[in-house]
Coordinates of C-alpha atoms (C1' of nucleotides) in Angstrom, one line a residue:
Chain L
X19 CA 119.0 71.6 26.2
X20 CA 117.6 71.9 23.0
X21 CA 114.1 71.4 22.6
X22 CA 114.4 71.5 18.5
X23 CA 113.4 67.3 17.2
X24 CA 117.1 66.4 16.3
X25 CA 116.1 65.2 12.7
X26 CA 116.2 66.7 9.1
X27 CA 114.6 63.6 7.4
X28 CA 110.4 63.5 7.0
X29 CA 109.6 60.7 9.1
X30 CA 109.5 57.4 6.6
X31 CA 106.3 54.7 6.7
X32 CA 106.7 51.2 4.9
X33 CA 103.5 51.0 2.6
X34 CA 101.9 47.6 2.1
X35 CA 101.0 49.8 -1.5
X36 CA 104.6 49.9 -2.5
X37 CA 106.1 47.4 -0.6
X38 CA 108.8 50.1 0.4
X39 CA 109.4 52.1 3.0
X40 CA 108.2 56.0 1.8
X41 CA 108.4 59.4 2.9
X42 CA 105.1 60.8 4.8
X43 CA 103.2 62.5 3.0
X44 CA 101.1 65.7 4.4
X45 CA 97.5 66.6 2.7
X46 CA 98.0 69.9 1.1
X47 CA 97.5 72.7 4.2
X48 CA 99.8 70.4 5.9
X49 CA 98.0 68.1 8.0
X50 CA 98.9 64.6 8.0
X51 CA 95.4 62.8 7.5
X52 CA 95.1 59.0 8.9
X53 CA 92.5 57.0 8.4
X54 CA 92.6 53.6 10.5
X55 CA 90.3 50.6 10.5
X56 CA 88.7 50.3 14.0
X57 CA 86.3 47.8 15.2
X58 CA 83.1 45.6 15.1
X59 CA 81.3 45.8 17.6
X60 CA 79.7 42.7 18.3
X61 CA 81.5 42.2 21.5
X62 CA 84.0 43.2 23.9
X63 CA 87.5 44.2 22.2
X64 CA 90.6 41.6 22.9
X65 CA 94.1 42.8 23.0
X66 CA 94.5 41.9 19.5
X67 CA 91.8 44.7 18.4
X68 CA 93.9 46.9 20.7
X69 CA 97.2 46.6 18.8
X70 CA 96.1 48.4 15.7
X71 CA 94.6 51.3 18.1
X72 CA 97.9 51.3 20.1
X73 CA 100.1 52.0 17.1
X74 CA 98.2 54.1 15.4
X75 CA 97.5 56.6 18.3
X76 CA 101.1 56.4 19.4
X77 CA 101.9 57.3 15.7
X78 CA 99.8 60.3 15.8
X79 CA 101.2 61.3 18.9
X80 CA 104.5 61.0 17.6
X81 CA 103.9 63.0 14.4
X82 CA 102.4 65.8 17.0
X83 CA 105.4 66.1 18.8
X84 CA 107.4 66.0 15.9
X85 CA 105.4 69.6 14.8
X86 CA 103.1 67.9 12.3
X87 CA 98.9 68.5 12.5
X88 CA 97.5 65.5 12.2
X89 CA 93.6 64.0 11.5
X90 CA 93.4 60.6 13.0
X91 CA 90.0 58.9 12.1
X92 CA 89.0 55.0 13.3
X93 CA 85.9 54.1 12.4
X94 CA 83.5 52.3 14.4
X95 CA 81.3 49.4 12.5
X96 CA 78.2 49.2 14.2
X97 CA 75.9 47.2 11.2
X98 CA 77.4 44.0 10.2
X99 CA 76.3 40.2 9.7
X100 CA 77.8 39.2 13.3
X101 CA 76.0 41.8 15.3
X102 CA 72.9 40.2 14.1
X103 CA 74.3 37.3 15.1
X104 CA 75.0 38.4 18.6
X105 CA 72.0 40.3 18.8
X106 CA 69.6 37.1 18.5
X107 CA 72.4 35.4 20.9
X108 CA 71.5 37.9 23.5
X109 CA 68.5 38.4 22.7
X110 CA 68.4 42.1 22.3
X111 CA 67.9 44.4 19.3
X112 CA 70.9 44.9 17.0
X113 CA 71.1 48.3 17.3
X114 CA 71.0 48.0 21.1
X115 CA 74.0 45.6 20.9
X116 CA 76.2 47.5 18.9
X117 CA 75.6 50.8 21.1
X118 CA 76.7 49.0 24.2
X119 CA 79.7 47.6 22.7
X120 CA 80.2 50.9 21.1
X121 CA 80.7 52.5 24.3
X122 CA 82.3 49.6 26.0
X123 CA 85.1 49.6 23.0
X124 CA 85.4 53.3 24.2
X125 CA 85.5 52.5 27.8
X126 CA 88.2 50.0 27.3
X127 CA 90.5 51.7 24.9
X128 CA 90.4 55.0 27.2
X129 CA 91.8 53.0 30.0
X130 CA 94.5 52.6 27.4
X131 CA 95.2 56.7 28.0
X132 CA 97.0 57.2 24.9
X133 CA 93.9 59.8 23.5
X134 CA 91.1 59.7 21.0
X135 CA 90.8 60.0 17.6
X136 CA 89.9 63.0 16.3
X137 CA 86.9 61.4 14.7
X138 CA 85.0 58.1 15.7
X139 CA 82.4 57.8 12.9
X140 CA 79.9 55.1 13.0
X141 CA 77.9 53.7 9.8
X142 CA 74.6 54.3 10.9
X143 CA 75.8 58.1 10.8
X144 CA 76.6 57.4 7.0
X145 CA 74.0 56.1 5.4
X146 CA 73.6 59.2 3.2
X147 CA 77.1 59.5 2.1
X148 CA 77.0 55.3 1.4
X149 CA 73.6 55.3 -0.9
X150 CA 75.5 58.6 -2.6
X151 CA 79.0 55.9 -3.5
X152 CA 77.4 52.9 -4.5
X153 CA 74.9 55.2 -6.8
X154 CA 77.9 56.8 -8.5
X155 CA 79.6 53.4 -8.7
X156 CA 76.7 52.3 -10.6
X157 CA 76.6 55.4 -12.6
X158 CA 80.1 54.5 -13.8
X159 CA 79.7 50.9 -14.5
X160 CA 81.5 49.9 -11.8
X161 CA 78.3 48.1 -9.7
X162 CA 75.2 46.6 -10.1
X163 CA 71.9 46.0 -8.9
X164 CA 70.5 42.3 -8.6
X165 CA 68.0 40.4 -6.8
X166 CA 67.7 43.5 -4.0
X167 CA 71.6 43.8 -3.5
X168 CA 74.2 45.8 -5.5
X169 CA 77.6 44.3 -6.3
X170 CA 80.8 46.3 -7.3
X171 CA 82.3 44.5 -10.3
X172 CA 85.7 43.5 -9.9
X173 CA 86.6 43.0 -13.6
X174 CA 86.3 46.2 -14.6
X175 CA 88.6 48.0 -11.8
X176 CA 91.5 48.2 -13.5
X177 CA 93.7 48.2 -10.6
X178 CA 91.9 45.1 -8.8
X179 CA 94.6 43.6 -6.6
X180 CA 97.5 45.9 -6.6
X181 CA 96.9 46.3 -2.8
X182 CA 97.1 42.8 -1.9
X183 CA 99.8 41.6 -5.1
X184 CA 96.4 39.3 -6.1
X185 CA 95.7 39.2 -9.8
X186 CA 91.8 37.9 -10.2
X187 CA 92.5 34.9 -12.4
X188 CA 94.8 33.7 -9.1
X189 CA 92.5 33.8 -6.4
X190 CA 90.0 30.9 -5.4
X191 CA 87.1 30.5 -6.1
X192 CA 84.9 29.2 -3.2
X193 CA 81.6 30.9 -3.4
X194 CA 79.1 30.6 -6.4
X195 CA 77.7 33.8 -7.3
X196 CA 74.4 33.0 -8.7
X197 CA 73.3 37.0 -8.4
X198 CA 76.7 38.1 -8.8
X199 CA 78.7 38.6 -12.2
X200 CA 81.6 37.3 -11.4
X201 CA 82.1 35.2 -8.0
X202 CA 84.7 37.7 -6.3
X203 CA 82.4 41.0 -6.7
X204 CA 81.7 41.8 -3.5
X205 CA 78.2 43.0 -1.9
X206 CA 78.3 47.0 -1.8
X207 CA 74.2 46.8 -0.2
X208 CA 72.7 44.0 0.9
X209 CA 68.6 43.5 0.7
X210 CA 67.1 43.1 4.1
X211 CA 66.4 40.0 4.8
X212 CA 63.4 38.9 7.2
X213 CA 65.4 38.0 10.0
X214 CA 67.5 41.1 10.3
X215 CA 65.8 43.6 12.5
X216 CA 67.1 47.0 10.8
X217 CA 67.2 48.4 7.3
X218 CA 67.1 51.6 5.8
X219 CA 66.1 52.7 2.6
X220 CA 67.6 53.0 -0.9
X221 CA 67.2 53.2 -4.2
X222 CA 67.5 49.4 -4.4
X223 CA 64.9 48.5 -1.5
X224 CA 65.5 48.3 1.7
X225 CA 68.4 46.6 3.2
X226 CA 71.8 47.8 4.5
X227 CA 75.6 48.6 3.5
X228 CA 78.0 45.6 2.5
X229 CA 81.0 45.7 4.6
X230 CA 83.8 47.4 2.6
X231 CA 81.5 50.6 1.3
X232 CA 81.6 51.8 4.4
X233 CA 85.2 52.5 5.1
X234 CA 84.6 54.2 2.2
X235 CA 82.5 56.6 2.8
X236 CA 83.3 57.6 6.0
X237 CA 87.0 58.1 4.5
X238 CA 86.1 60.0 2.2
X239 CA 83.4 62.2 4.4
X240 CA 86.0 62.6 7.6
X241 CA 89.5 63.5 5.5
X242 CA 88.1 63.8 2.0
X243 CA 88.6 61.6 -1.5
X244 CA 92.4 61.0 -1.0
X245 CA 94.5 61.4 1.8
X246 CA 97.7 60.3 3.9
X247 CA 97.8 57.0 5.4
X248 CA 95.6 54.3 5.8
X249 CA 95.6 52.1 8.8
X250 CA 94.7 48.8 10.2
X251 CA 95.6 45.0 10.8
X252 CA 97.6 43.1 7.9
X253 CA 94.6 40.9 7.9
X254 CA 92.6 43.5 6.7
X255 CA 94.9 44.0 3.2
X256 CA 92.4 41.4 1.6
X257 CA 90.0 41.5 0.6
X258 CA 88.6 44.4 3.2
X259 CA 91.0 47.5 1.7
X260 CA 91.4 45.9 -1.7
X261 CA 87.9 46.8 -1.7
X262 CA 88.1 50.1 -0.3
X263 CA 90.5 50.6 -3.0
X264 CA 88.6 49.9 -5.8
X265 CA 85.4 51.8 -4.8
X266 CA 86.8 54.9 -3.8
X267 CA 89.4 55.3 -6.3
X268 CA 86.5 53.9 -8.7
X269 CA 84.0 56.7 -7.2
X270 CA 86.3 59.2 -7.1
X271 CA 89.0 58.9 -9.5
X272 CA 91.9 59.9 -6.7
X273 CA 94.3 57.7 -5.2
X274 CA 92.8 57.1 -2.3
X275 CA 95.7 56.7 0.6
X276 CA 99.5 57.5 -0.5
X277 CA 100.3 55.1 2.8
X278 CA 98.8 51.9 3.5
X279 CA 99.9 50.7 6.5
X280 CA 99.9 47.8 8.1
X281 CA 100.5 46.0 11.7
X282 CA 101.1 42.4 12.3
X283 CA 98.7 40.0 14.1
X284 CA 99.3 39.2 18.1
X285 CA 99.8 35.3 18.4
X286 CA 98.1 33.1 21.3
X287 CA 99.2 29.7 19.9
X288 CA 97.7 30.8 16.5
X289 CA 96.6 34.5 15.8
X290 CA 94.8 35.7 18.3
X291 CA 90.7 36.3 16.9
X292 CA 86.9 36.1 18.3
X293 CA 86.4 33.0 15.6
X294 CA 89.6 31.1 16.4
X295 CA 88.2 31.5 20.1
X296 CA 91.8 32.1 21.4
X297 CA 91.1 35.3 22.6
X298 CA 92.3 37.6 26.0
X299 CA 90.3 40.5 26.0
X300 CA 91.6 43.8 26.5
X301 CA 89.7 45.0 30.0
X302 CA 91.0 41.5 31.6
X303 CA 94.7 42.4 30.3
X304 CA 94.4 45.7 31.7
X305 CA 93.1 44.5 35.0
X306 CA 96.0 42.2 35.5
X307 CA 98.7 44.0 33.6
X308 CA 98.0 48.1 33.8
X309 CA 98.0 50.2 31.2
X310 CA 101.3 51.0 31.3
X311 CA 102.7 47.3 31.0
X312 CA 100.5 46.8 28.3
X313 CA 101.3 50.0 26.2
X314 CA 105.5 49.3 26.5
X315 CA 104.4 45.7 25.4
X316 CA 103.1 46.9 22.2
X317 CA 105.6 49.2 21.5
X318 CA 108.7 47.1 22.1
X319 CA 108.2 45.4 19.0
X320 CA 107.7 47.0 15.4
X321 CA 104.1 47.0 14.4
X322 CA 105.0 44.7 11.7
X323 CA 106.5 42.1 13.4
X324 CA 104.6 39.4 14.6
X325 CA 103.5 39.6 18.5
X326 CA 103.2 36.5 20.9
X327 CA 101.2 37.7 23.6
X328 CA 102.2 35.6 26.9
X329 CA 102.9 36.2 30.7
X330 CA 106.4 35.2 30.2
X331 CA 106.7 38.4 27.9
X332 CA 104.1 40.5 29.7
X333 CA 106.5 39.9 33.1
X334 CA 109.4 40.8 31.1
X335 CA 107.7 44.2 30.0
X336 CA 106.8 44.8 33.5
X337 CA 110.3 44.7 34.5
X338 CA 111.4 47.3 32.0
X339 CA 108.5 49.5 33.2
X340 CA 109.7 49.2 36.4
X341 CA 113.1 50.5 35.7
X342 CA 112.1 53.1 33.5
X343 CA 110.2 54.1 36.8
X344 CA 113.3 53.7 38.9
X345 CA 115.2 56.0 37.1
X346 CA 112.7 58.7 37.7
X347 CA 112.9 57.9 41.4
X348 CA 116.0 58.2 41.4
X349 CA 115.7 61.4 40.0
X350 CA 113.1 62.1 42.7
X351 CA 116.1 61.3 45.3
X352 CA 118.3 63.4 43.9
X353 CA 116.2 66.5 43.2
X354 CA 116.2 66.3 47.1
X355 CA 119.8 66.5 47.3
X356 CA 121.4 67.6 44.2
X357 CA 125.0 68.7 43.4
X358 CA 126.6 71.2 42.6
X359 CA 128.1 71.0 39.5
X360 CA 127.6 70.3 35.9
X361 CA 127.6 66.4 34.7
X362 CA 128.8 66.4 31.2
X363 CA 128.2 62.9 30.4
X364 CA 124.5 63.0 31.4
X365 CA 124.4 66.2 29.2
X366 CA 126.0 64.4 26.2
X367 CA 124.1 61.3 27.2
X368 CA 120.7 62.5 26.9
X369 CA 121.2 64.4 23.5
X370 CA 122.6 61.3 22.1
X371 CA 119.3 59.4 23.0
X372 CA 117.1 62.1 22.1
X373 CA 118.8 61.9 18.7
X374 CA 118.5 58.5 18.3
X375 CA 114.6 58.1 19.6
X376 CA 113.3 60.7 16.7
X377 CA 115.8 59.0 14.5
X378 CA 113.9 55.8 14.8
X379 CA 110.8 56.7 15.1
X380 CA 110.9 58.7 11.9
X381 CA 112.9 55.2 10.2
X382 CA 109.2 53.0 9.7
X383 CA 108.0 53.9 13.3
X384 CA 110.8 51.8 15.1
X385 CA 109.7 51.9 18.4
X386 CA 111.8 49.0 19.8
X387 CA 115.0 51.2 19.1
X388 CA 113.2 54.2 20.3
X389 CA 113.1 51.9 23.8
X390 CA 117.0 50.8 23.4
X391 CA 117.0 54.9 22.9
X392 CA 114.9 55.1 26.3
X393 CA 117.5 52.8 28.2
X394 CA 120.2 54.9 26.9
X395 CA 118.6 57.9 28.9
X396 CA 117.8 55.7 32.1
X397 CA 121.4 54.1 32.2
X398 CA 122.6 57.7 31.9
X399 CA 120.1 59.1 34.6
X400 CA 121.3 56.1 37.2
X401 CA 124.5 56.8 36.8
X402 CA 124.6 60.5 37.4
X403 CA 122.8 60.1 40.4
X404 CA 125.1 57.5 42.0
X405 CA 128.4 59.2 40.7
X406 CA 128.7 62.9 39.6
X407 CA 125.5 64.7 40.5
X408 CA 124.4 67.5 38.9
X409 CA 123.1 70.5 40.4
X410 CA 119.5 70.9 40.4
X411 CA 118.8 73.0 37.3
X412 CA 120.4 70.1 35.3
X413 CA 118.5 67.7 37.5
X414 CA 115.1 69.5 36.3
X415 CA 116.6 69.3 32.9
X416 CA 117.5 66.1 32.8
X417 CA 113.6 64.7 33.8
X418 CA 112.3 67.1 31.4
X419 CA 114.4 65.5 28.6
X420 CA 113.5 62.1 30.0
X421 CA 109.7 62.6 30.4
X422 CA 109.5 64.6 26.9
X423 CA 110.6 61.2 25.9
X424 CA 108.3 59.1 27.9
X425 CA 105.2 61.4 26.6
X426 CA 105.9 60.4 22.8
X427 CA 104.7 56.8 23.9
X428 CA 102.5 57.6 26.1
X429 CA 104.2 56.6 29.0
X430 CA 105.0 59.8 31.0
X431 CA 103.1 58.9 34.2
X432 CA 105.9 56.4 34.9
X433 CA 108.0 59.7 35.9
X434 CA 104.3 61.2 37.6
X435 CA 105.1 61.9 41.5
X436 CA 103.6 58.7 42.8
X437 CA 101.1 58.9 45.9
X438 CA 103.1 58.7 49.0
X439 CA 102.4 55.9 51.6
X440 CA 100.1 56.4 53.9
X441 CA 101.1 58.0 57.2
X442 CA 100.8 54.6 59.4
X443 CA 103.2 52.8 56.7
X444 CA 105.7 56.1 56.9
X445 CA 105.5 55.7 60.5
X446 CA 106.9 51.8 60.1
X447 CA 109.3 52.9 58.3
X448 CA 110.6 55.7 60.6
X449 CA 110.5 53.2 63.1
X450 CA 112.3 50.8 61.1
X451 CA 115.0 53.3 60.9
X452 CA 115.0 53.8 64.9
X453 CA 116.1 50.2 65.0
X454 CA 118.4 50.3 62.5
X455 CA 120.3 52.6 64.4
X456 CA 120.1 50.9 67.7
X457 CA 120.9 47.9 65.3
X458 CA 118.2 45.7 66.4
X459 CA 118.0 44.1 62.7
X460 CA 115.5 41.4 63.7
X461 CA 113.0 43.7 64.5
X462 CA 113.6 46.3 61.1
X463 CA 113.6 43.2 58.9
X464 CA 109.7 42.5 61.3
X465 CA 108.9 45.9 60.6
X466 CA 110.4 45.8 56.5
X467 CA 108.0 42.6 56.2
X468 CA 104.9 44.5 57.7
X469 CA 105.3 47.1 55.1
X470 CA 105.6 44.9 52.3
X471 CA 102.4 43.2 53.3
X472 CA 100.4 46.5 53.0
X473 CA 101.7 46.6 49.5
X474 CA 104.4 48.6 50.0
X475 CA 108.3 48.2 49.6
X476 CA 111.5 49.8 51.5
X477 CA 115.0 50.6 49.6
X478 CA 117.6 52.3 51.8
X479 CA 118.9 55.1 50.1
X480 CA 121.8 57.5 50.9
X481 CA 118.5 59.7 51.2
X482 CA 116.9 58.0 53.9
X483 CA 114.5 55.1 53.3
X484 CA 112.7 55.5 50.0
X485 CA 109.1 53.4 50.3
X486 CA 107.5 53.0 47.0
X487 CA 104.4 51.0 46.0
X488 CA 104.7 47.6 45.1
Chain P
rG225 C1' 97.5 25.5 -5.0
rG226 C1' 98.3 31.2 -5.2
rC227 C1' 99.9 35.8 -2.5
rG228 C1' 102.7 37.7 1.5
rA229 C1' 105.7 38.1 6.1
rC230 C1' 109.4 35.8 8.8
rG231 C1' 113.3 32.3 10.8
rU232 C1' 119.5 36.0 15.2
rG233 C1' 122.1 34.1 22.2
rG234 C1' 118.2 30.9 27.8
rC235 C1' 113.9 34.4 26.4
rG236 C1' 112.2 39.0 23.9
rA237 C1' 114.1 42.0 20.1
rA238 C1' 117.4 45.4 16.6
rG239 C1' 121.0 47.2 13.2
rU240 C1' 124.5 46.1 9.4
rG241 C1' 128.5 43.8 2.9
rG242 C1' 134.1 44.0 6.8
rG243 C1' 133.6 45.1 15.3
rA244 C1' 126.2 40.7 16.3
rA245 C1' 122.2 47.1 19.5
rC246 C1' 118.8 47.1 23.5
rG247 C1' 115.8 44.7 27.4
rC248 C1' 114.9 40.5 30.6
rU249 C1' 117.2 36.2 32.8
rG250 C1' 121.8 34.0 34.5
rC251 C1' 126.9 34.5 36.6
rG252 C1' 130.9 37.5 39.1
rG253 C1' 131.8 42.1 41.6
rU254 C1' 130.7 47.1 44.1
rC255 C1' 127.4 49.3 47.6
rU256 C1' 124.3 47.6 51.9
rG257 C1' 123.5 45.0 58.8
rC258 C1' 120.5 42.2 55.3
rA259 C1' 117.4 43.1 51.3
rA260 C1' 115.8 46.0 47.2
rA261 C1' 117.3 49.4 43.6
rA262 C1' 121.5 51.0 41.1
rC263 C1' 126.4 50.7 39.2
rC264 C1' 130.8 47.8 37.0
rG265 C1' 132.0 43.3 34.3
rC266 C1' 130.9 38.5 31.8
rC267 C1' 127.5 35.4 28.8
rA268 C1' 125.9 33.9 20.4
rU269 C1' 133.9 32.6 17.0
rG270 C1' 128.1 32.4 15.3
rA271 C1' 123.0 34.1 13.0
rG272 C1' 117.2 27.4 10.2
rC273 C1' 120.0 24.3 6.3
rC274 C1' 122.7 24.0 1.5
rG275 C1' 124.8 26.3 -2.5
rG276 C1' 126.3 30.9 -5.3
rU277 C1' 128.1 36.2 -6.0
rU278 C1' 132.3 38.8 -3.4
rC279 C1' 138.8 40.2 -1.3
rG280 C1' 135.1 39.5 2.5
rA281 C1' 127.9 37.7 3.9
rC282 C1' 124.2 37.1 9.4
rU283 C1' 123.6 41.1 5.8
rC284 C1' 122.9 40.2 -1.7
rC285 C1' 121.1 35.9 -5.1
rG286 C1' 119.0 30.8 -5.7
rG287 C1' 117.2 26.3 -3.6
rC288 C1' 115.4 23.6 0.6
rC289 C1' 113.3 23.1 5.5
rG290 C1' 110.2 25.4 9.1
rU291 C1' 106.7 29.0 11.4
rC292 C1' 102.8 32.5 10.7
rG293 C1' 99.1 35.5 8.0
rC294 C1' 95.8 36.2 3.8
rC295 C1' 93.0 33.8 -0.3
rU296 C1' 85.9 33.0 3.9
rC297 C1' 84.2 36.8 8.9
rC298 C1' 88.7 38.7 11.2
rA299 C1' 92.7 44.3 14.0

RNA sequence: GGCGACGUGGCGAAGUGGGAACGCUGCGGUCUGCAAAACCGCCAUGAGCCGGUUCGACUCCGGCCGUCGCCUCCA
């Protein structure tokens, strides 16, 4: 089996830039550098939050396997007007809030298994590099200082809403800009104010970084002034990386991403967000669905479709888990009595789905068909190991093939040896089997039902009794 | 009001100018003491609606209706 990626084509991203789908780009010693928008940390993530993070590190594990180095940065915004907010909600400092849900955004997203970014950077690690941007966007004409803040001045970036298909003379007007120019420049520093309980200092007094500057910076500082893709929730596209746009390509005269890409919004009657209230956070689906459910979920539609998050759809996830994880017991079975011969079909069968899981993937990150791809290999598996089974070599094959496929989505430990049943339940089901030969049914069916109330379930198998976990 | 995405079977979800993937559910069958799993087969003559282009459109164009996102913090 050949263990070359079955593709010829750079893998292709749609870019919210171009409204097209493009070829990848790599930064010029090769890597592939990815910048994605990661969190506030004023609370505890929700699933929502998790999608971007999902896709993203699934991408980059893709793009590994397919031979390419890749970068993958996701910030983490720990100073911004809601953790304030929370802060004198709980009652604690501001800093102390956004460390804990720092760490707890960590915590939750590991559980997740899929990897960390490369780089997690933080704003408090940037103030430096911030102060440094804003000063050279003032240098250039492109900000301002007033009354303690500094504003970046939307009028004269030429390229003001190219992101976002906006043109400044469109957009509404809600807020009166009494310090600012013109209403829609946008707050690069913001003056401390009595009631916030950290500042730093700056050449404009004391106060801290607006929201935008920071992506910014720590862009710029993690993959340098221009670079590969750029991540994050559609929602984001304005005004958060129109702005991002205009100060780094302002500061630094580079384009700043070649890809901007984008995933649609999870729905819970309504997008799913902290404000809207109509939240499930991500620790809470995990406890009740498992990583694994959870990860398939996201991946069985493309990013930029729209995703209702419900138990009728989680349930339906849970099922194709569960016979993506049959197929590699069934594997299991056979690898303990294999064939003899050489199944062509499966053989065929496998490198047709291999082909047509990097095929997708590299078409705009289409992981649904990569699944229909997956199913192609587990229909294939299932039916070598009821009909024409292969000798063992192909056997080992065959899994390798199938969990090499499982890995790009993170979802190889569905083919993991699962922890056998404790010795008392093994004993029920030998047992069980005693009275199936003296066929006193009633009592295996007693001792089938004891099993599956320790959590545990029985399929007869040409094997012998297979007994699984529930 | 402006910008954008989208409307496909019971549900989820794809591709495609000329046979509507894939998964779940359902139905029939095989296997099984039964069950579970698996396997085999069936399930949209139609793709929000109305026009247009075309030999031919679900697929292109226009209009309408509807859903959602952004325009304010938001993944």
């Amino acid at each position: 089996m050949s263990t070359a990626i079955p593709t010829t084509d750079a893998p292709r991203l749609y870019s919210t830039l171009s409204r097209t789908v493009e070829p990848l780009s790599t930064s010029p010693d090769g890597t592939v550098r990815m910048y994605v928008c990661g969190p506030t940390v004023y609370g505890p993530i929700h699933v929502g939050n998790a999608r971007p993070f999902v896709v993203f590190s699934v991408l980059r594990r893709y793009l590994t396997r397919r031979g390419f180095a890749v970068r993958h940065v996701c910030n983490v915004t720990d100073i911004n007007d809601k953790i304030y907010v929370a802060a004198t909600r709980e009652g604690v400092r501001s800093d102390v809030l956004a460390e804990r849900y720092r760490a707890e955004y960590v915590a939750d997203t590991d559980r997740l298994g899929l990897g960390r970014p490369d780089v997690e950077p933080t704003v408090t690690e940037h103030l430096p590099e911030i102060i440094a941007m804003i000063a050279r966007l003032i240098d250039v004409g492109l900000a301002y200082p007033s009354a303690g803040d500094v504003y970046f001045r939307v009028d004269r970036f030429p390229g003001y809403g190219k992101l976002s298909g906006r043109r400044l003379d469109e957009m509404l007007v809600t807020e009166p800009g009494e310090t600012k120019e013109h209403p829609l420049d946008f707050a690069l520093w913001k003056g401390h104010k009595p009631d916030e309980d950290t500042s730093w200092d700056s050449p404009w007094g004391p106060g801290r970084p607006g929201w935008h500057i920071e992506c910014s910076a720590m862009a710029a500082a993690a993959l340098g002034p221009s670079f590969d893709v750029h991540g994050g929730g559609i929602d984001l596209a304005f005004p958060h990386h129109e702005n991002e746009i205009a100060q780094s390509e302002g500061a630094n005269g580079v384009p700043m991403a070649r890809i901007w890409a984008h995933n649609e919004m999870l729905e819970l009657g309504g997008k799913m967000s902290k404000s809207e209230g109509n939240i499930v956070l991500l620790r809470d689906a995990l406890d009740r669905w498992g990583r694994d459910v959870l990860v398939a979920f996201f991946l069985r539609t493309h990013y930029r479709s729209k995703l209702p998050f419900g138990d009728a759809a989680l349930e339906d996830t849970a099922r194709q888990v569960d016979s993506i994880r049959n197929a590699a017991r069934a594997l299991d079975r056979a690898e303990s009595a294999p064939g003899e011969g050489f199944n062509r079909e499966l053989a065929e069968s496998l490198v047709v789905a291999r082909q047509d899981f990097f095929q997708a993937l590299d078409d705009d990150f289409h992981t649904p068909r990569a699944f229909a791809a997956l199913f192609e290999a587990v229909h294939a598996i299932n039916r070598a190991v009821e009909g024409e089974r292969p000798d063992i070599d192909q056997l080992r094959a065959a899994r390798a093939a199938f969990v090499g496929l499982l890995d790009v989505l993170g979802l190889a430990g569905l083919a993991d040896p699962e922890p056998g049943a404790p010795a008392e339940i093994l004993a029920l089901a030998t047992e069980r089997e005693g009275a199936r030969a003296a066929r006193e049914f009633a009592l295996a069916d007693e001792l089938r039902d004891r099993i599956e109330a320790a959590g545990y379930q029985v399929r007869d198998t040409p094997e012998g009794p297979q007994v699984t976990p529930k």
